[in-house]
Structure formats: structure tokens, C-alpha cells
PDB file of C-alpha atoms in Angstrom:
ATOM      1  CA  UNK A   1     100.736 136.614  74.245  1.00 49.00           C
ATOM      2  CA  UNK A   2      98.864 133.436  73.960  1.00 54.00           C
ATOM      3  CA  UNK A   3      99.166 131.556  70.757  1.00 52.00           C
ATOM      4  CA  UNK A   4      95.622 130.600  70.613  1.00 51.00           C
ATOM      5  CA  UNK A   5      92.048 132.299  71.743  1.00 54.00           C
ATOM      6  CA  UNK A   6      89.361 131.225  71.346  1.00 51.00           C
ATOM      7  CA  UNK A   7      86.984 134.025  69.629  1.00 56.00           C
ATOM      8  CA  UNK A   8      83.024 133.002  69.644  1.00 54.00           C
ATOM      9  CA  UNK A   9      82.219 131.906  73.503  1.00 52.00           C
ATOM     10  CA  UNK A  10      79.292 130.066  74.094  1.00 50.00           C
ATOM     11  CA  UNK A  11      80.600 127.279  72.602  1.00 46.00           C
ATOM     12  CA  UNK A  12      79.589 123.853  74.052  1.00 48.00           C
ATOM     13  CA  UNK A  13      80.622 120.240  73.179  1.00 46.00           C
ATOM     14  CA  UNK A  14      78.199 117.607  73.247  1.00 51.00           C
ATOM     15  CA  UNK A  15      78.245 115.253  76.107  1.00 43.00           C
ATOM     16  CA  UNK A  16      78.804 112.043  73.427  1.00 46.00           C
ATOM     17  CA  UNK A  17      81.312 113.444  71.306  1.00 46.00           C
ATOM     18  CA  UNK A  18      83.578 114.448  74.486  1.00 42.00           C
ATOM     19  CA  UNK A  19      86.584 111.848  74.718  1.00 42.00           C
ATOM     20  CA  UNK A  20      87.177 110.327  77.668  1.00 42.00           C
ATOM     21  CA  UNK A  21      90.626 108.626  79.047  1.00 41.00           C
ATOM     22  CA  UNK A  22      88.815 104.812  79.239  1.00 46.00           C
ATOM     23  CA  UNK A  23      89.431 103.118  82.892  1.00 52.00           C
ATOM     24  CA  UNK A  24      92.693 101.647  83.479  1.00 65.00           C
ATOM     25  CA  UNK A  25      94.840 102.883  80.626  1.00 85.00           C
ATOM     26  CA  UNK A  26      97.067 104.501  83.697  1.00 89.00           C
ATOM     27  CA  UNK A  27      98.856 102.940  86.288  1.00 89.00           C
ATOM     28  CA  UNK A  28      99.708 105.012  89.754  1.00 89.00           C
ATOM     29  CA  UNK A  29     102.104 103.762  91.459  1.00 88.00           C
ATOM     30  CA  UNK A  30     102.586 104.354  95.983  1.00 87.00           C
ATOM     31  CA  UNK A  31     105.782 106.598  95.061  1.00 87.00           C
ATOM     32  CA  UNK A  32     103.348 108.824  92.536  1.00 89.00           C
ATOM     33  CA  UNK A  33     105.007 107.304  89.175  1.00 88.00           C
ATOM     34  CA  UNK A  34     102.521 107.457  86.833  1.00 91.00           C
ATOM     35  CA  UNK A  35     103.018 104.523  84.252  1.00 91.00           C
ATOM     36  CA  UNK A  36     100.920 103.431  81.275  1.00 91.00           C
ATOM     37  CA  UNK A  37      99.425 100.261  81.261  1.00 91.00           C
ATOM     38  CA  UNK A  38     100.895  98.668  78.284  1.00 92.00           C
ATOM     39  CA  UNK A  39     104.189  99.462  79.503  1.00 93.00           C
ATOM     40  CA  UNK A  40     103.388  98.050  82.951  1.00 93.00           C
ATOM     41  CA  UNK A  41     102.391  94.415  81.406  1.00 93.00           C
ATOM     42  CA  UNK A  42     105.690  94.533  79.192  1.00 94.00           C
ATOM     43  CA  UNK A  43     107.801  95.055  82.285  1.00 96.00           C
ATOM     44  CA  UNK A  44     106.123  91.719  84.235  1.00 96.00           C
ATOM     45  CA  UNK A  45     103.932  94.646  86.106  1.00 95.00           C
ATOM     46  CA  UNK A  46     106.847  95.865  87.536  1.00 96.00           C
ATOM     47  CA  UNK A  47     106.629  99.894  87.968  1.00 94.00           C
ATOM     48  CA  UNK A  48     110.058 101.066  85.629  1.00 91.00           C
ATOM     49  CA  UNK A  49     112.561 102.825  87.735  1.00 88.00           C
ATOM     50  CA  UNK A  50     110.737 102.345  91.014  1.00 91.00           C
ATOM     51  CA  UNK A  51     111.074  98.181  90.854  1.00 92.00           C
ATOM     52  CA  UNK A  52     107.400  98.141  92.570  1.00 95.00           C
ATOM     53  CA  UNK A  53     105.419  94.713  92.334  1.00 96.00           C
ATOM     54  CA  UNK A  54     101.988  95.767  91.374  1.00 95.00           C
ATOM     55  CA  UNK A  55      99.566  93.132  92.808  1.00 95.00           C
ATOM     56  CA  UNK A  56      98.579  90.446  90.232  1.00 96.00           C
ATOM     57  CA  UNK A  57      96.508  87.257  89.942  1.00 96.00           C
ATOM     58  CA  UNK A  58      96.569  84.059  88.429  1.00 97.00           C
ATOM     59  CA  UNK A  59      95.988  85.426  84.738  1.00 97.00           C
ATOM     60  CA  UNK A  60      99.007  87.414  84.810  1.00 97.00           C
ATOM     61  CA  UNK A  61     101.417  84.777  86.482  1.00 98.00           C
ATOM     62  CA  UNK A  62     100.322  82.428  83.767  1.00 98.00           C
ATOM     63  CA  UNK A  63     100.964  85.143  81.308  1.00 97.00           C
ATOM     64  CA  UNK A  64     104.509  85.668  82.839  1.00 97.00           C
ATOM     65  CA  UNK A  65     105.604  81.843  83.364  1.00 98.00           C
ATOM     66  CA  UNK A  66     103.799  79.854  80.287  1.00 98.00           C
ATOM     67  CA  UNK A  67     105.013  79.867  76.894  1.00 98.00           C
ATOM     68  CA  UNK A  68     103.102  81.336  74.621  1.00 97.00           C
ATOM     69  CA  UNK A  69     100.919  81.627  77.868  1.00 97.00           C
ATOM     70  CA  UNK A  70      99.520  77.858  76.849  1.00 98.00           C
ATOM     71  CA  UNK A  71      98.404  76.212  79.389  1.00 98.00           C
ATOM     72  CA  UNK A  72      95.669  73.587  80.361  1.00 98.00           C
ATOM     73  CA  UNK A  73      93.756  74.497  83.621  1.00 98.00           C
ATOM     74  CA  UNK A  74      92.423  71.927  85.788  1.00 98.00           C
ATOM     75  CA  UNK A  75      89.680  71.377  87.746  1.00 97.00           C
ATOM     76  CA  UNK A  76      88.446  74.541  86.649  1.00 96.00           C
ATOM     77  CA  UNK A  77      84.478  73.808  87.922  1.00 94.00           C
ATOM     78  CA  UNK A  78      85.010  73.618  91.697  1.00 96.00           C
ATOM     79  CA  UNK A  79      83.163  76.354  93.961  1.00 95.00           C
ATOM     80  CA  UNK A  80      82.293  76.245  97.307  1.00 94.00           C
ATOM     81  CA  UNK A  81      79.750  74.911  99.288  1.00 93.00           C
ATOM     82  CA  UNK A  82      78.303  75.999 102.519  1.00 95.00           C
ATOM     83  CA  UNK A  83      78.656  73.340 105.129  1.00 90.00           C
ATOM     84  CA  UNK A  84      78.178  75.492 107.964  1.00 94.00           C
ATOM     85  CA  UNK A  85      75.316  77.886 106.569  1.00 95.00           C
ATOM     86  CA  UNK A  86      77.032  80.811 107.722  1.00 95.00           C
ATOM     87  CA  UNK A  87      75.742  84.001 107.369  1.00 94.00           C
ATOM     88  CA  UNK A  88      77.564  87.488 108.215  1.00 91.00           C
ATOM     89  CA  UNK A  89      76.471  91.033 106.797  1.00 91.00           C
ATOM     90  CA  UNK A  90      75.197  88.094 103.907  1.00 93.00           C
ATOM     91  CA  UNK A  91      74.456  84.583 103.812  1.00 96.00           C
ATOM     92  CA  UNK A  92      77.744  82.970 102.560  1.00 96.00           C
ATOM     93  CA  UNK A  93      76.061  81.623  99.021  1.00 96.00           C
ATOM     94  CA  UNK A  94      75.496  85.552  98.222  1.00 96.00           C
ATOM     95  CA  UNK A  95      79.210  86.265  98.614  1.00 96.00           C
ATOM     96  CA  UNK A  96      80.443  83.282  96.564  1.00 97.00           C
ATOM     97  CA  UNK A  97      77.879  84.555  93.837  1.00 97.00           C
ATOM     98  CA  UNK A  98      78.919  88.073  94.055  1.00 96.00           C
ATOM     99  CA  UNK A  99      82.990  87.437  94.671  1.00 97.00           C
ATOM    100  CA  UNK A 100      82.377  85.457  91.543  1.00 97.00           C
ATOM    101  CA  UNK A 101      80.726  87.816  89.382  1.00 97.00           C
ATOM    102  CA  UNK A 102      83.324  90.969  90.546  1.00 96.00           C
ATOM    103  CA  UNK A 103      86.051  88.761  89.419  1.00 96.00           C
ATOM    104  CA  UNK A 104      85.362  86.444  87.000  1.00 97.00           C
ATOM    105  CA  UNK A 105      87.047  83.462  89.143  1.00 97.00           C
ATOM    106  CA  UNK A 106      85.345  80.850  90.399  1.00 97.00           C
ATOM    107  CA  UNK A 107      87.245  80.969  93.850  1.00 98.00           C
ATOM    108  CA  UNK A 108      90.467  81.739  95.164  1.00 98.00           C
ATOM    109  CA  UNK A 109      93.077  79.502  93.269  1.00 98.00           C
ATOM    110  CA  UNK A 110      93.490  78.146  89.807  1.00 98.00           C
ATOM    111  CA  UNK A 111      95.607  75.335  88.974  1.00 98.00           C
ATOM    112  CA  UNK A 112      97.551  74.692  85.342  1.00 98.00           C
ATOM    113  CA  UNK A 113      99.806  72.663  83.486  1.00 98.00           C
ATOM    114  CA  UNK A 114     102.030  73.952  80.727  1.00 98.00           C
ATOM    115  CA  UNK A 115     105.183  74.519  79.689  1.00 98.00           C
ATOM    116  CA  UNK A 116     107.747  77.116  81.001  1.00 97.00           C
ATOM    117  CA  UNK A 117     111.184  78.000  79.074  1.00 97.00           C
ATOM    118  CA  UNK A 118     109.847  74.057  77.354  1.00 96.00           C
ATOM    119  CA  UNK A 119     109.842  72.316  80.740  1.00 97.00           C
ATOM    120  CA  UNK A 120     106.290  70.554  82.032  1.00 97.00           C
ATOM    121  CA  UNK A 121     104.990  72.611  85.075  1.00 98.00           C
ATOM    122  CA  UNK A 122     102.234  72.349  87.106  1.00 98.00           C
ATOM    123  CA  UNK A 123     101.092  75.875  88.492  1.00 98.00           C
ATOM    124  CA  UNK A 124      98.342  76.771  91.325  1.00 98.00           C
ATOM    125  CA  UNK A 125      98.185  80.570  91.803  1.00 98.00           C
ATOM    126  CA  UNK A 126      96.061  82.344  94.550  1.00 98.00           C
ATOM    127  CA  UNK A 127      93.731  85.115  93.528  1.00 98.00           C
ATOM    128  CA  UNK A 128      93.756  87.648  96.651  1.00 97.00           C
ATOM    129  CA  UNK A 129      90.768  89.463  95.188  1.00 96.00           C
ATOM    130  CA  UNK A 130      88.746  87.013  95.306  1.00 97.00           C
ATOM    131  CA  UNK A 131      87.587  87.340  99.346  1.00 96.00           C
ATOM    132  CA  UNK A 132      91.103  88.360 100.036  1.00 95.00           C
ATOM    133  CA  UNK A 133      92.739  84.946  98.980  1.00 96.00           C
ATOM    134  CA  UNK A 134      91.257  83.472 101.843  1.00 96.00           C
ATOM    135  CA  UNK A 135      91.771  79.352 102.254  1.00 97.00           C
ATOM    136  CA  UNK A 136      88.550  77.234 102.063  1.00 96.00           C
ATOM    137  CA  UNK A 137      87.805  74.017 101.015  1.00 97.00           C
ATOM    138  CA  UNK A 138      87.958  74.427  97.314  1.00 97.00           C
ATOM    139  CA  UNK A 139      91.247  76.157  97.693  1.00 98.00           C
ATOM    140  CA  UNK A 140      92.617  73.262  99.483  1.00 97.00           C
ATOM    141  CA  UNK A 141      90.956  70.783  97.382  1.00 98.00           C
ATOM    142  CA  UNK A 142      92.333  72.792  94.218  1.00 98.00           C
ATOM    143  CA  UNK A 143      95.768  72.592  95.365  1.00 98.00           C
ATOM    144  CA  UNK A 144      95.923  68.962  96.609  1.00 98.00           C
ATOM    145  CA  UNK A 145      94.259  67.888  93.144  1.00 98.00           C
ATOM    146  CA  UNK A 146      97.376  69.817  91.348  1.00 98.00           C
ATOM    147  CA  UNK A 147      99.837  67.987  93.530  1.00 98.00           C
ATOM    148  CA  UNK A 148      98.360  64.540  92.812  1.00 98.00           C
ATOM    149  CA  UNK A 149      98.652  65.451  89.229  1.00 98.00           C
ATOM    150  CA  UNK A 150     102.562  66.233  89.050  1.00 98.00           C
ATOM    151  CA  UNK A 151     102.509  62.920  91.362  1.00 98.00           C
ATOM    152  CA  UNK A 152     101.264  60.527  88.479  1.00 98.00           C
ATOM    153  CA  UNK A 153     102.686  62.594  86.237  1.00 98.00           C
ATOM    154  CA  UNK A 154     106.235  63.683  87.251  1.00 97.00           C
ATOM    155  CA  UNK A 155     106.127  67.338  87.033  1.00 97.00           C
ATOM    156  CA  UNK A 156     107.627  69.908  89.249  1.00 98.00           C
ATOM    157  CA  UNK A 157     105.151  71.679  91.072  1.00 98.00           C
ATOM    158  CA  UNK A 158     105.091  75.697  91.715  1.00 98.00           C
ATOM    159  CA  UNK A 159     102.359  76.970  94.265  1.00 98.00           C
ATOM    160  CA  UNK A 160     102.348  81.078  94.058  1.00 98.00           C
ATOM    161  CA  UNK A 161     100.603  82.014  97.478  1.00 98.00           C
ATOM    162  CA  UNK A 162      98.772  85.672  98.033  1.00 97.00           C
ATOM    163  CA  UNK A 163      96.553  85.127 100.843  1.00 96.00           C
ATOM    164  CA  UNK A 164      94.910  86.835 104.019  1.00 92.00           C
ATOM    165  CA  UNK A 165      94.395  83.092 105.406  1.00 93.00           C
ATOM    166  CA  UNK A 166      91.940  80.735 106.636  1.00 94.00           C
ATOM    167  CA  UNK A 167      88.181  81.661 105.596  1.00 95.00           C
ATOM    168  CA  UNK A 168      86.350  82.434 108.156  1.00 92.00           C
ATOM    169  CA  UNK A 169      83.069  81.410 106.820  1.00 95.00           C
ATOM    170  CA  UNK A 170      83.933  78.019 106.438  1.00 96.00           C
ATOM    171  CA  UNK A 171      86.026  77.498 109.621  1.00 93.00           C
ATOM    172  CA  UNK A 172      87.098  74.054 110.607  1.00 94.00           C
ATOM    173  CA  UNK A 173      86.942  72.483 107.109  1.00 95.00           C
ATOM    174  CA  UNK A 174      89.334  75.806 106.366  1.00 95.00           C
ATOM    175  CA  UNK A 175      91.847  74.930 108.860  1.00 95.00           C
ATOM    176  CA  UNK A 176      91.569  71.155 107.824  1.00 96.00           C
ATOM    177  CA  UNK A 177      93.205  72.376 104.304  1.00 97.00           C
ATOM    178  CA  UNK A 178      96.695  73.471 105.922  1.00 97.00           C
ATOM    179  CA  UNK A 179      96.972  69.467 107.311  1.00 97.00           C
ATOM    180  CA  UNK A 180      95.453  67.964 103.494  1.00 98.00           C
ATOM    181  CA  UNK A 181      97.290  69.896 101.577  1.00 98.00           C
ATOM    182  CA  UNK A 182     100.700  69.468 103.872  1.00 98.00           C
ATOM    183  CA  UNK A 183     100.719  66.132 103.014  1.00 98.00           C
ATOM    184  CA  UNK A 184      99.935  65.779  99.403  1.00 98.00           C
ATOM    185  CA  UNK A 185     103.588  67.544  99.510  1.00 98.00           C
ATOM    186  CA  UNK A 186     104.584  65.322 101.716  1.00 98.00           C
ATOM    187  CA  UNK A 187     104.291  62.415  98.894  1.00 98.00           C
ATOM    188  CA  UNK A 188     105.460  64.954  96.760  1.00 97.00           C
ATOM    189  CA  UNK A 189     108.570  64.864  98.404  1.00 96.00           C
ATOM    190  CA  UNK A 190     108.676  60.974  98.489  1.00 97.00           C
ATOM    191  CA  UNK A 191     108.285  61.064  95.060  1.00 97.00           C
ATOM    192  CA  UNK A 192     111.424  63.280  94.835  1.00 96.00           C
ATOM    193  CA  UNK A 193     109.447  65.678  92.708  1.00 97.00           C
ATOM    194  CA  UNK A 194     110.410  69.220  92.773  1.00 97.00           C
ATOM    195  CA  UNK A 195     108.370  71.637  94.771  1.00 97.00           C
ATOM    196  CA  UNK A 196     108.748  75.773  94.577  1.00 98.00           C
ATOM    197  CA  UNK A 197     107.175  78.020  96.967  1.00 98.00           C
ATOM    198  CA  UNK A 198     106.495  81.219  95.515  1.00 98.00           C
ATOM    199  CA  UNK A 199     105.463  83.887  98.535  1.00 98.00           C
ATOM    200  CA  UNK A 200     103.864  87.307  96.946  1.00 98.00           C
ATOM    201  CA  UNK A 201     102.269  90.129  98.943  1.00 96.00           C
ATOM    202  CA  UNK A 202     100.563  89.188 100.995  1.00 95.00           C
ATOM    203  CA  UNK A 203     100.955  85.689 102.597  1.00 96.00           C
ATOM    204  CA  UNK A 204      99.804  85.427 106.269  1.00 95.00           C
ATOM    205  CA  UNK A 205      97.859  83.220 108.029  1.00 94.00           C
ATOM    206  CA  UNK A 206      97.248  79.636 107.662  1.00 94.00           C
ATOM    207  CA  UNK A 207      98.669  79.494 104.440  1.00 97.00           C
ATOM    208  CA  UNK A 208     101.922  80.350 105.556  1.00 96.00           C
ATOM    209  CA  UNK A 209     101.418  78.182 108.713  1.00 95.00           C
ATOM    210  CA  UNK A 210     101.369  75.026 105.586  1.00 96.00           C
ATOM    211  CA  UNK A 211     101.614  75.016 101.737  1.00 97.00           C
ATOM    212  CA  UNK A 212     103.612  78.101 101.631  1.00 97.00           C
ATOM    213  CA  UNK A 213     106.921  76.976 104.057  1.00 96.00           C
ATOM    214  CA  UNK A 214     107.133  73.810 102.343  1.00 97.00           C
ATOM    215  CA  UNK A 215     109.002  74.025  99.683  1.00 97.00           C
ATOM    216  CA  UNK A 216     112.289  72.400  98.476  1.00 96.00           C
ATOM    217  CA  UNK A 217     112.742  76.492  97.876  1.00 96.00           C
ATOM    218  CA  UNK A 218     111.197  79.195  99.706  1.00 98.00           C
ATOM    219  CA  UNK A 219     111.571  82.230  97.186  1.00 98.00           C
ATOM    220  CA  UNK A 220     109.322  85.573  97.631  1.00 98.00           C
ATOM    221  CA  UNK A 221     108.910  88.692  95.706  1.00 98.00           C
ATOM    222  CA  UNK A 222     110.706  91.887  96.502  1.00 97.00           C
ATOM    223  CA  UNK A 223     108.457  93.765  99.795  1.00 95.00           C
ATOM    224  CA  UNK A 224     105.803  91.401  99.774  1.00 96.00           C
ATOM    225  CA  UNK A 225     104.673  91.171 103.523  1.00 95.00           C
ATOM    226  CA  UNK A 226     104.975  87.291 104.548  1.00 96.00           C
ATOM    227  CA  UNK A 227     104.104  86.261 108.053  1.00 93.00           C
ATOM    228  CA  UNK A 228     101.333  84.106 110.489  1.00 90.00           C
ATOM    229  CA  UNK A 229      99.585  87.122 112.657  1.00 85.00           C
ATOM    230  CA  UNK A 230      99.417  90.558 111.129  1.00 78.00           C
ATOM    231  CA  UNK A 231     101.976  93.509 112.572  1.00 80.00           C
ATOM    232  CA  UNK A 232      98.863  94.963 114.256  1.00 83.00           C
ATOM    233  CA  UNK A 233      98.297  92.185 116.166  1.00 85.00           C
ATOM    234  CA  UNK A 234     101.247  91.057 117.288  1.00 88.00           C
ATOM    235  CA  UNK A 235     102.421  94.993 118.192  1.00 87.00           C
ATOM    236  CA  UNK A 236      98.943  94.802 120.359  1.00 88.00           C
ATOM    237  CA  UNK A 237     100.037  91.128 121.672  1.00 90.00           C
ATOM    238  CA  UNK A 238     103.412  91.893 122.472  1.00 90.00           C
ATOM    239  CA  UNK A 239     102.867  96.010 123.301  1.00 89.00           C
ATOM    240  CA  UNK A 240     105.952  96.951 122.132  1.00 88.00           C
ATOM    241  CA  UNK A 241     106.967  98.371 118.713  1.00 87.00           C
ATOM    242  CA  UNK A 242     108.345  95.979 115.712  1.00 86.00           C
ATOM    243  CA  UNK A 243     111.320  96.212 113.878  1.00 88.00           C
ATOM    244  CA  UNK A 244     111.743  98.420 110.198  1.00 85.00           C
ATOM    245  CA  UNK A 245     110.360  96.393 107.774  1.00 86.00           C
ATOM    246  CA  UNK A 246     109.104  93.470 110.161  1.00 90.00           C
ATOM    247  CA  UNK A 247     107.650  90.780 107.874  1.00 92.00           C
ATOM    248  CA  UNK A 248     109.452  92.025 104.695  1.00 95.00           C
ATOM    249  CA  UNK A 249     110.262  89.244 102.271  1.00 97.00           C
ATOM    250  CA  UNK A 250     113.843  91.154 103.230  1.00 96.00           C
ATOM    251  CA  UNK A 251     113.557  90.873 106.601  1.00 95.00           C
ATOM    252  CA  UNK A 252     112.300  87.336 106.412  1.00 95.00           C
ATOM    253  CA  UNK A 253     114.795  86.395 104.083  1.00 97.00           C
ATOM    254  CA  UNK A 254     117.717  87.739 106.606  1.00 96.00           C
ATOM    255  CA  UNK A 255     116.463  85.617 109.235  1.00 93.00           C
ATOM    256  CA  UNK A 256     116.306  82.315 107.671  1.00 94.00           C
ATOM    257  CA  UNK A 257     112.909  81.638 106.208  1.00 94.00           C
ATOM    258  CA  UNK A 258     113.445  82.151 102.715  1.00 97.00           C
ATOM    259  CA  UNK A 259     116.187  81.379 100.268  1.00 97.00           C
ATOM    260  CA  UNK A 260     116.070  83.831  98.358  1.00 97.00           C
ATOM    261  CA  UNK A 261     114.132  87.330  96.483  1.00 98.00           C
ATOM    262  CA  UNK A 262     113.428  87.098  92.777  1.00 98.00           C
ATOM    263  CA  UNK A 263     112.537  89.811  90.689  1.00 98.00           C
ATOM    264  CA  UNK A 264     108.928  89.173  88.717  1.00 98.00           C
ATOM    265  CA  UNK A 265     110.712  89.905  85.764  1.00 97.00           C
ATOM    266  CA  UNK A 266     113.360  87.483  85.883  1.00 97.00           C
ATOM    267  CA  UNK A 267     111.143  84.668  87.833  1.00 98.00           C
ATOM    268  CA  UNK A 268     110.317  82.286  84.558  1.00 98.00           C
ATOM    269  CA  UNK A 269     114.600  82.506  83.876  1.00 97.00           C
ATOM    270  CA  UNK A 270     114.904  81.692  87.810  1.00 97.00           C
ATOM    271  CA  UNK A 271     112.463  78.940  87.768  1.00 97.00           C
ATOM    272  CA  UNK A 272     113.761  76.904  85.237  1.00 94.00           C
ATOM    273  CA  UNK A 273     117.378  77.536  86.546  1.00 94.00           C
ATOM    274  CA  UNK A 274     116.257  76.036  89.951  1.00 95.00           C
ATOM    275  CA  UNK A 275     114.119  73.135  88.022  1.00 93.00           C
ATOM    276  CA  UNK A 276     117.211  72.017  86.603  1.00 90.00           C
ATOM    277  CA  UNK A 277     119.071  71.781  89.362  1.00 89.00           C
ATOM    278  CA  UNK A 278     116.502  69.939  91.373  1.00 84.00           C
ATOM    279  CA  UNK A 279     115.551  67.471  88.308  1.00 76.00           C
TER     280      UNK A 279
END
């Protein structure tokens, strides 16, 4: 027997006094873990258990590697033009002006300096929904201006890439940011000031073919899919099938291009650690 029935039907709730779970309070993860949200940002938005690196953006990096999360942002003003007056399903202005309404970002990267674990860092983190990441001139711009200010000011440098490449819509002047910002690191590394490459999922294209390889330490995040062509492609190039878990940060890792994995949640401990040893 039931412990409760309900005696008078006909009973109806009003539509505004029904209570509603609000948006996002739940986190799903691919495996079918359902975790709240709260507990996902306490955890680095890491999924408990399953160790899965939920896709972030600039906010939450700065959240994770800033103390206090106090930071200064720079060059915070710079949006794209449209050299080329390209024009797709929509003129290119209309899809800055919506990308940057849907997110709140002005384009793909933002670039800060703070502190992390009390040590002077300069931070530029890619924002992949923001027109999937993509590299255009204000992204190069962006990250160039960062690296010319740990130049004249002496800081170690930490570029987190999440990228589907080059943007299409601005084509040559995109492909021109893999050579600019190649060698503001270049004086970087004159300078003898520290550079970390931080590869999250995922980094293809023209960012990896520049910024992204170029660090005095190539480190990645646990699964995140790093390479230059997509496994589509280069399955329909080659016509023959890839190797389990081709492009893997793991996979990279065992053949050479990274130096290591790092676990979001221990990445501010790891980045100091290697700070140290390269100051």
C-alpha cells in the first residue's frame, strides 16, 4: 500500500508557482555521470571519479591559475576587422556581432597578468566558443601584444591553446599570425624568459603548426585531441584506418611531442613547479 494518495483529483498547479530545475545547475558527463555544478567548479571542472576535462574558457583558467583569481587583462578592446569583406551564409561583421553577443567575448583569446601561487604570470587563453577558437588577426595580435609585455617586463609567459585553426574568413592575414606570433617567442626565448605551452581539447590546425609547439614545455591535458589535419581527413588522405587514440594528448605524448600530461586540478601546483625551475 502506498503511503500517500492523493484524494480530491482535479487538482491543478498554476503554471508560475511550478518550480523549475534553472539551466545548468547539472552537469552530464560522455560516460552518463551526472554531477552538480558546484561540485564540478570545486573539482577544476574535472568530472569526480571519471577524471573527464569538461571544456572551459578563459574565465575558468583564470579562475583556476590566479590568486584570488586577480588579474589585470590586457588589451581587452581589440575585435576584428574585415579586410577581405567576406561574406558566407552572413557577411563576416554579422558573425563577429553575433559570436560576440552569444559569448560575451570580444574574440577568441584574452590575455592577463597576475599572480599564480605569488609568482608574476602573463596568461593568453583561447576561447573555442567563440567561432570555434579559430586564429585571426586579433588573436594573433592579442597574443604577440602579451609576449611583448613579459618581454619588457620579465614574466614567464603561459599560452593555453583550444583551437579549430586558421579563420577562414580572414584568410591570408590568418595564416600571417602563425609566422608573427612565432617570433615574438622567438625574442622571448632570447630574452631567456620562460615560455609554457598549454595544449587543451582541441588544438589543430595552424595553431599547432606555431604558438602551440613552441614552448620551453609542451604540456597538454588528459584526452584532449592535439594535431595539424583532423582524423577524418587524414583517414580520407591516407585511406587507411588510424591508430586507437590517434591524436590523443597520450598518444602524442608517447611519440615525442609533448613532455608531459597534467591534471587541471593540479596545473597551478605544476606551473609554478616548472617556473621555478626555468627562472
Amino acid at each position: 500500500m502506498t503511503w500517500f494518495k492523493r484524494k480530491d483529483k482535479g487538482i491543478l498547479t498554476p503554471t508560475e508557482a511550478k518550480k523549475e530545475v534553472p539551466d545548468g545547475l547539472w552537469f552530464k558527463s560522455p560516460g552518463g555521470k551526472i554531477v552538480h555544478t558546484r561540485e564540478l567548479k570545486d573539482n577544476c571542472y574535472v568530472v569526480p571519479d571519471e577524471n573527464y576535462h569538461v571544456r572551459i574558457g578563459s574565465k575558468e583558467y583564470f579562475e583556476i591559475l590566479f590568486d584570488d583569481n586577480k588579474f589585470t587583462e590586457l588589451d581587452a578592446d581589440l575585435t576584428s576587422a574585415d579586410p577581405l569583406h567576406f561574406v558566407d551564409s552572413k557577411p563576416y561583421p554579422q558573425r563577429i556581432v553575433a559570436s560576440q553577443k552569444k559569448t560575451g567575448l570580444k574574440d577568441a583569446v584574452r590575455s592577463a597578468v597576475g599572480k599564480s601561487n605569488g609568482r608574476d604570470l602573463v596568461v593568453s587563453c583561447m576561447d573555442f566558443s567563440y567561432i570555434g577558437g579559430s586564429m585571426g588577426s586579433v588573436v594573433g595580435e592579442k597574443i604577440a601584444r602579451a609576449i611583448d609585455y613579459s618581454l619588457k617586463h620579465k614574466i614567464p609567459f603561459l599560452m593555453i591553446s583550444r583551437s579549430g585553426g586558421a579563420r577562414m574568413m580572414e584568410a591570408g592575414f590568418s595564416l600571417m599570425q602563425m609566422a608573427k606570433t612565432s617570433a615574438k617567442l622567438a625574442l622571448l626565448n632570447e630574452a631567456g624568459i620562460p615560455y609554457i605551452s598549454l595544449l587543451t581539447d582541441p588544438t589543430t590546425g595552424g595553431v599547432t603548426a606555431s604558438f602551440a609547439m613552441l614552448g620551453d614545455f609542451n604540456i597538454a591535458e588528459p584526452g584532449a585531441l592535439i594535431g595539424f589535419a583532423g582524423p577524418r581527413v587524414i583517414r580520407e588522405t591516407i585511406g587507411k584506418d588510424l591508430p586507437k587514440g590517434f591524436q590523443s594528448a597520450e598518444f602524442v605524448l608517447e611519440h615525442g611531442f609533448l613532455d608531459f600530461i597534467v591534471d587541471r586540478r593540479n596545473l597551478k601546483s605544476k606551473i609554478t613547479l616548472l617556473l621555478g625551475m626555468l627562472s
